[in-house]
Short mmCIF file of C-alpha atoms in Angstrom, two decimals:
data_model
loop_
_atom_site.label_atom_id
_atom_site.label_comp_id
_atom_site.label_asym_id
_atom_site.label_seq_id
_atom_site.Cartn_x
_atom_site.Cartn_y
_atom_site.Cartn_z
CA UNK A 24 10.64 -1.17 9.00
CA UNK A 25 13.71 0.95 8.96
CA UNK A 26 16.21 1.06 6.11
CA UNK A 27 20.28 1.47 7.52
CA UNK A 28 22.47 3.76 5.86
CA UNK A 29 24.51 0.94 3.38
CA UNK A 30 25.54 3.37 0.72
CA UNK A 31 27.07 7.15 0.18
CA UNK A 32 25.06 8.22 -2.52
CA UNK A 33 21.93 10.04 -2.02
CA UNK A 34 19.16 8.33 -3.27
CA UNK A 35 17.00 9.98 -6.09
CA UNK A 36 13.91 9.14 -4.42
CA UNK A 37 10.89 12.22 -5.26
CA UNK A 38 7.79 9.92 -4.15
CA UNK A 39 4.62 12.43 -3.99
CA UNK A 40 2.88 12.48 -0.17
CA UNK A 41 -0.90 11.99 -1.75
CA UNK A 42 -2.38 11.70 1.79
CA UNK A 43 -2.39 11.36 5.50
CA UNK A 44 -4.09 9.50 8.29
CA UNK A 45 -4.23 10.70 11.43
CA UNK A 46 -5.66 8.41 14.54
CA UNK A 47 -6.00 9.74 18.46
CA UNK A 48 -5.81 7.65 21.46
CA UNK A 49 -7.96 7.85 24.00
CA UNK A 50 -5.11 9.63 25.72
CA UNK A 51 -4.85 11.66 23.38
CA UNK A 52 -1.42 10.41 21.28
CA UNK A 53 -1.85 11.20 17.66
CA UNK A 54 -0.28 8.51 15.12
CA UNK A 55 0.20 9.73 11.81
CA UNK A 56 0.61 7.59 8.53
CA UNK A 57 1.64 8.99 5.11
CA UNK A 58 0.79 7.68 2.36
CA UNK A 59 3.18 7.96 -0.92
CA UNK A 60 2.58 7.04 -4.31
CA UNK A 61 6.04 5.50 -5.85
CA UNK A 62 6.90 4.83 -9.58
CA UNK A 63 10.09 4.64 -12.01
CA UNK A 64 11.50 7.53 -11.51
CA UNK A 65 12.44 6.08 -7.70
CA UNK A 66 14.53 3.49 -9.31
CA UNK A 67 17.17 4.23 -6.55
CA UNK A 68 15.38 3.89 -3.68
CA UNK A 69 13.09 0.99 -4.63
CA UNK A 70 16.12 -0.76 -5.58
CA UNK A 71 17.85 -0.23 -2.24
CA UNK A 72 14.45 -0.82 -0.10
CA UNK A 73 14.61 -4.62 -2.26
CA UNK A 74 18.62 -4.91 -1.28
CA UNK A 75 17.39 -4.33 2.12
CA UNK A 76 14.80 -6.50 2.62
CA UNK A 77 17.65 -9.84 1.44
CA UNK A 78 19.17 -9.72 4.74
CA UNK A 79 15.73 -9.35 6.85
CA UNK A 80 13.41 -11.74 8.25
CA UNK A 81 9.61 -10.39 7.59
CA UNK A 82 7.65 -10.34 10.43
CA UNK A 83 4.21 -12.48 9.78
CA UNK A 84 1.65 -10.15 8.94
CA UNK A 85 -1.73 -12.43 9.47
CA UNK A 86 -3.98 -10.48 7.32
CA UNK A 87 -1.37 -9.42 4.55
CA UNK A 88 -2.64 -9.33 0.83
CA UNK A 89 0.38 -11.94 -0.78
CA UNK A 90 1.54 -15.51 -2.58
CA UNK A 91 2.80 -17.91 0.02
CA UNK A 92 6.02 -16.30 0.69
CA UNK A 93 5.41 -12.18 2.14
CA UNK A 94 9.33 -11.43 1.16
CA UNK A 95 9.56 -12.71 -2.42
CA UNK A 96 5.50 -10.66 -2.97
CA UNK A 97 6.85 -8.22 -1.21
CA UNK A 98 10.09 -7.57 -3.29
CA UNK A 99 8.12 -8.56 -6.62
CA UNK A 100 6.00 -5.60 -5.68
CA UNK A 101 9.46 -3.02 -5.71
CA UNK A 102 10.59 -4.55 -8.78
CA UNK A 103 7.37 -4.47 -11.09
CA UNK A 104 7.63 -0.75 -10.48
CA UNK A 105 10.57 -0.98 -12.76
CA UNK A 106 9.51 -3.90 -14.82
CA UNK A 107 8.53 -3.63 -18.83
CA UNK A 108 5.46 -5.05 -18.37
CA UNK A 109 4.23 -2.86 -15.89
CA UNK A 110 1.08 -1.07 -17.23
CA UNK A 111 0.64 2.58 -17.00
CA UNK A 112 -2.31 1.81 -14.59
CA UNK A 113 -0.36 -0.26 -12.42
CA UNK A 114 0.84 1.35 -9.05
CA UNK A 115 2.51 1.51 -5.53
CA UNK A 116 1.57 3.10 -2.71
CA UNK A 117 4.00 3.17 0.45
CA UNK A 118 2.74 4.29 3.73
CA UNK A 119 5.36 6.14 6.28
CA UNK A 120 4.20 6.24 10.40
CA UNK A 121 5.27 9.28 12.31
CA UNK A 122 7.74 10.00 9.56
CA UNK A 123 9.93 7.47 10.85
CA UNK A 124 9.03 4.10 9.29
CA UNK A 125 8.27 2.14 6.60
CA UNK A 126 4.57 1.10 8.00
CA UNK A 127 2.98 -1.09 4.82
CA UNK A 128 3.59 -1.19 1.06
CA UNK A 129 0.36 -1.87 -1.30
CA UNK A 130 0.79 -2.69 -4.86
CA UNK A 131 -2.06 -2.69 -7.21
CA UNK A 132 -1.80 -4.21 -11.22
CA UNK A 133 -4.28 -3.97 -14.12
CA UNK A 134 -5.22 -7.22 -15.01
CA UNK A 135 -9.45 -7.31 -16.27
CA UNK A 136 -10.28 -5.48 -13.38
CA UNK A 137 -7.63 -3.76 -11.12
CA UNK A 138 -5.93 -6.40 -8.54
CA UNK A 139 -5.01 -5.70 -5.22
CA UNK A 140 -1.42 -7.88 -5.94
CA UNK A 141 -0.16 -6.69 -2.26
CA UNK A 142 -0.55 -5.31 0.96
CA UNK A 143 2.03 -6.15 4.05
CA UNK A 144 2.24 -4.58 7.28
CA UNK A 145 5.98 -4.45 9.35
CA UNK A 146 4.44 -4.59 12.37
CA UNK A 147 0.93 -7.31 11.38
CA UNK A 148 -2.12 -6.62 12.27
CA UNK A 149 -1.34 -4.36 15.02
CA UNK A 150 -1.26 -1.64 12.49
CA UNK A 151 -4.67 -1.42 11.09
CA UNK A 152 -4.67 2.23 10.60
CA UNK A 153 -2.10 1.77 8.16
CA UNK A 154 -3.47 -0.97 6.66
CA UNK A 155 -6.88 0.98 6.21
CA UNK A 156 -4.87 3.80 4.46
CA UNK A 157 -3.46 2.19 2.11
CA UNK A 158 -6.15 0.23 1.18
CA UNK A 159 -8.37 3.77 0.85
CA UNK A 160 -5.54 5.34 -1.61
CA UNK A 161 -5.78 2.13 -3.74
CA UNK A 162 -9.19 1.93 -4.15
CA UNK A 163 -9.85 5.93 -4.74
CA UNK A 164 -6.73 5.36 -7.00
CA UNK A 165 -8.40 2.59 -8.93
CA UNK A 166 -12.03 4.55 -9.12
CA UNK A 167 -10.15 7.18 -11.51
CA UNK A 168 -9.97 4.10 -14.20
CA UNK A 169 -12.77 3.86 -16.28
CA UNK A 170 -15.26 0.89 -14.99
CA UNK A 171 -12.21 -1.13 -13.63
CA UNK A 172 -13.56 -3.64 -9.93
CA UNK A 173 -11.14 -3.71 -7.37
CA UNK A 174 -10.34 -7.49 -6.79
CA UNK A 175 -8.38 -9.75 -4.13
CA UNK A 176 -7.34 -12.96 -6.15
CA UNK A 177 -8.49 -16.12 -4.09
CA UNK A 178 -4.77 -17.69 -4.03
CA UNK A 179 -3.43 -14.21 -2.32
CA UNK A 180 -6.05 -14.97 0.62
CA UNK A 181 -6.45 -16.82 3.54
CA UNK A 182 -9.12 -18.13 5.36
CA UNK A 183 -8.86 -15.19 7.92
CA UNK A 184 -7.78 -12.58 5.69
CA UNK A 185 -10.54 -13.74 3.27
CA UNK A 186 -12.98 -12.38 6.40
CA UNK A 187 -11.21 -9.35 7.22
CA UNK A 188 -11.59 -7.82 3.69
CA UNK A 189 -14.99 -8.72 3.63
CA UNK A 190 -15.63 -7.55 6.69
CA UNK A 191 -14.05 -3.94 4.86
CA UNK A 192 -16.66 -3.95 1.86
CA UNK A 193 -15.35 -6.51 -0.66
CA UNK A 194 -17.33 -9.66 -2.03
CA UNK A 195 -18.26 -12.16 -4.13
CA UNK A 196 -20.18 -11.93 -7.22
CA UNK A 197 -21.84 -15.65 -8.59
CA UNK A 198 -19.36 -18.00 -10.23
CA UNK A 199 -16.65 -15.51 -9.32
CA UNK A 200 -13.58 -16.46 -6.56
CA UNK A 201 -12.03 -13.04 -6.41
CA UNK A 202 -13.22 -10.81 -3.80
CA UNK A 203 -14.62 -7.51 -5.92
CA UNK A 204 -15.68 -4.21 -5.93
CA UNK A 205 -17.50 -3.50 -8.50
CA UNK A 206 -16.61 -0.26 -10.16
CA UNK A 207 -20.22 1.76 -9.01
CA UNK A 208 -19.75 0.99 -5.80
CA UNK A 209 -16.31 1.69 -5.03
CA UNK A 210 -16.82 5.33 -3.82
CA UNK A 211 -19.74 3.55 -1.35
CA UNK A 212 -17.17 1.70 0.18
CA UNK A 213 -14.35 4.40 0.50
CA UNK A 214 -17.00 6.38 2.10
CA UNK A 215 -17.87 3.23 4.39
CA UNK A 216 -14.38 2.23 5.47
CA UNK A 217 -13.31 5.95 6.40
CA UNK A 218 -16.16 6.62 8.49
CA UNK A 219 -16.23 3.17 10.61
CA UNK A 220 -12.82 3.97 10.88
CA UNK A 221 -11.84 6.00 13.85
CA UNK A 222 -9.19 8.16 11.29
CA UNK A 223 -9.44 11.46 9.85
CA UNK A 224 -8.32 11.13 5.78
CA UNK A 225 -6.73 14.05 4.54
CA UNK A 226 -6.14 14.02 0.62
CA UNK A 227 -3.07 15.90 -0.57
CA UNK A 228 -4.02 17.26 -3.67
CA UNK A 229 -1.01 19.56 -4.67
CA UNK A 230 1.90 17.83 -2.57
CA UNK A 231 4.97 18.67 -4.24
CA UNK A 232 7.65 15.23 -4.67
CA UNK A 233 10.30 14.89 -2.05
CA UNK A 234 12.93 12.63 -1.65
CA UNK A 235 11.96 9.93 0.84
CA UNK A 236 15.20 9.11 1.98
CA UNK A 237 15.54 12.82 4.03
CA UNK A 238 11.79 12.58 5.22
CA UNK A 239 13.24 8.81 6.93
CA UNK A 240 16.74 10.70 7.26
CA UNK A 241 18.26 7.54 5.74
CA UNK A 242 21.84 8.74 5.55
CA UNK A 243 21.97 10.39 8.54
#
C-alpha cells in the first residue's frame, strides 16, 4: 500500500526499524521486509495512514487476523495507538517491503493474555513472508511480558485462517476457543516458524528512530 503526498507538512513520524526479513528466489531476487514498531509519539503519521485508508478499497486478505470488516480493524488498529485506554503493553508493528510499501500492519492488546487484535496484508496471502514477520516480532514482543499466552480470539478467525495459524504453532487448550500460545512455549514456536520458513530474521537491536515518511519518500 502506498500513501500519496496529500499534505505539506512533514510528518513527525520516528518509528524504530526492530528487524528485517530477507527471502531469495530461486533466481536469486532478494525481497526484503522491515519491520517497525509504531507508538504515540507517531501521532502524525498514524493519523494520516487512517485519512488515507477513507478513500481506499482494501484488498481481501484471506488469512487476515480481523472483525468482519478489514478497513474499520484495520483503522481501529492506527487509532488505539493513540487511544487512552491503550495499555503500556499494547503495540503496533508495521512491516515496509523493499522500502517502498506499506506490506502488513499487526496490532497486538493486553487483555488476560496478550491478543493478536490484527494482522492484514495489502497484497493477501501472496505475501506470506511478511505475514510471517510480523507475526515473529509480535510474539518475541509478547515473550518479554511476564507469563502473558499469545491468543487469536475465535470471532477474528475464519474457518481457513483458523488452519493457517495452526498450521504456524498456535492451539487450543480444553474448554478454551482462542487459539494460544502458552507463555513457555512461545520461544519453541518463534524458533519453529523461522526455521520452516525459507527467511533469514535479522533482529535490530540498536536501530536508531527515523521518520518513516523519508524511508517511503512520502512527500517527494
Amino acid at each position: 500500500m502506498q500513501l500519496q503526498h496529500t499534505t505539506p507538512y512533514q510528518p513527525d513520524f520516528q518509528a524504530r526499524n526492530i528487524s528485517r526479513v530477507v527471502s531469495t528466489a530461486q533466481n536469486g531476487v532478494k525481497s526484503v521486509i522491515d519491520i517497525y514498531s509504531a507508538d504515540k509519539k507517531d501521532k502524525v503519521f498514524l493519523k494520516r495512514f487512517a485519512e488515507a485508508l477513507k478513500g481506499q478499497t482494501l484488498p481481501e486478505d484471506t488469512l487476515m487476523i480481523a472483525g468482519k470488516d478489514a478497513k474499520a480493524s484495520v483503522t481501529d488498529a492506527l487509532k488505539h495507538v493513540l487511544a487512552p485506554e491503550k495499555r503500556n503493553a499494547d503495540g503496533l508493528l508495521i512491516a515496509i517491503e523493499d522500502k517502498k510499501n506499506i506490506a502488513g500492519i499487526l496490532d497486538y492488546r493486553e487483555n488476560g493474555d496478550m491478543d493478536i487484535n490484527t494482522l492484514f496484508m495489502f497484497k493477501d496471502d501472496k505475501q506470506s513472508m511478511g505475514r510471517k514477520a510480523l507475526l515473529i516480532q509480535a510474539l518475541k514482543n509478547i515473550k518479554k511480558e511476564v507469563e502473558l499466552y499469545a491468543q487469536i480470539q475465535h470471532n477474528r478467525l475464519t474457518e481457513k485462517t483458523e488452519k493457517y495459524y495452526k498450521s504456524l504453532g498456535f492451539g487450543k487448550e480444553r474448554g478454551e476457543r482462542a487459539l494460544l500460545i502458552p507463555d513457555d512455549k512461545l520461544q519453541e514456536k518463534i524458533n519453529k516458524l523461522q526455521n520452516n520458513s525459507a527467511i533469514s530474521v535479522r533482529e535490530l537491536k540498536n536501530s536508531k528512530n527515523v521518520d518513516l515518511s523519508e524511508v517511503l519518500k512520502l512527500d517527494e
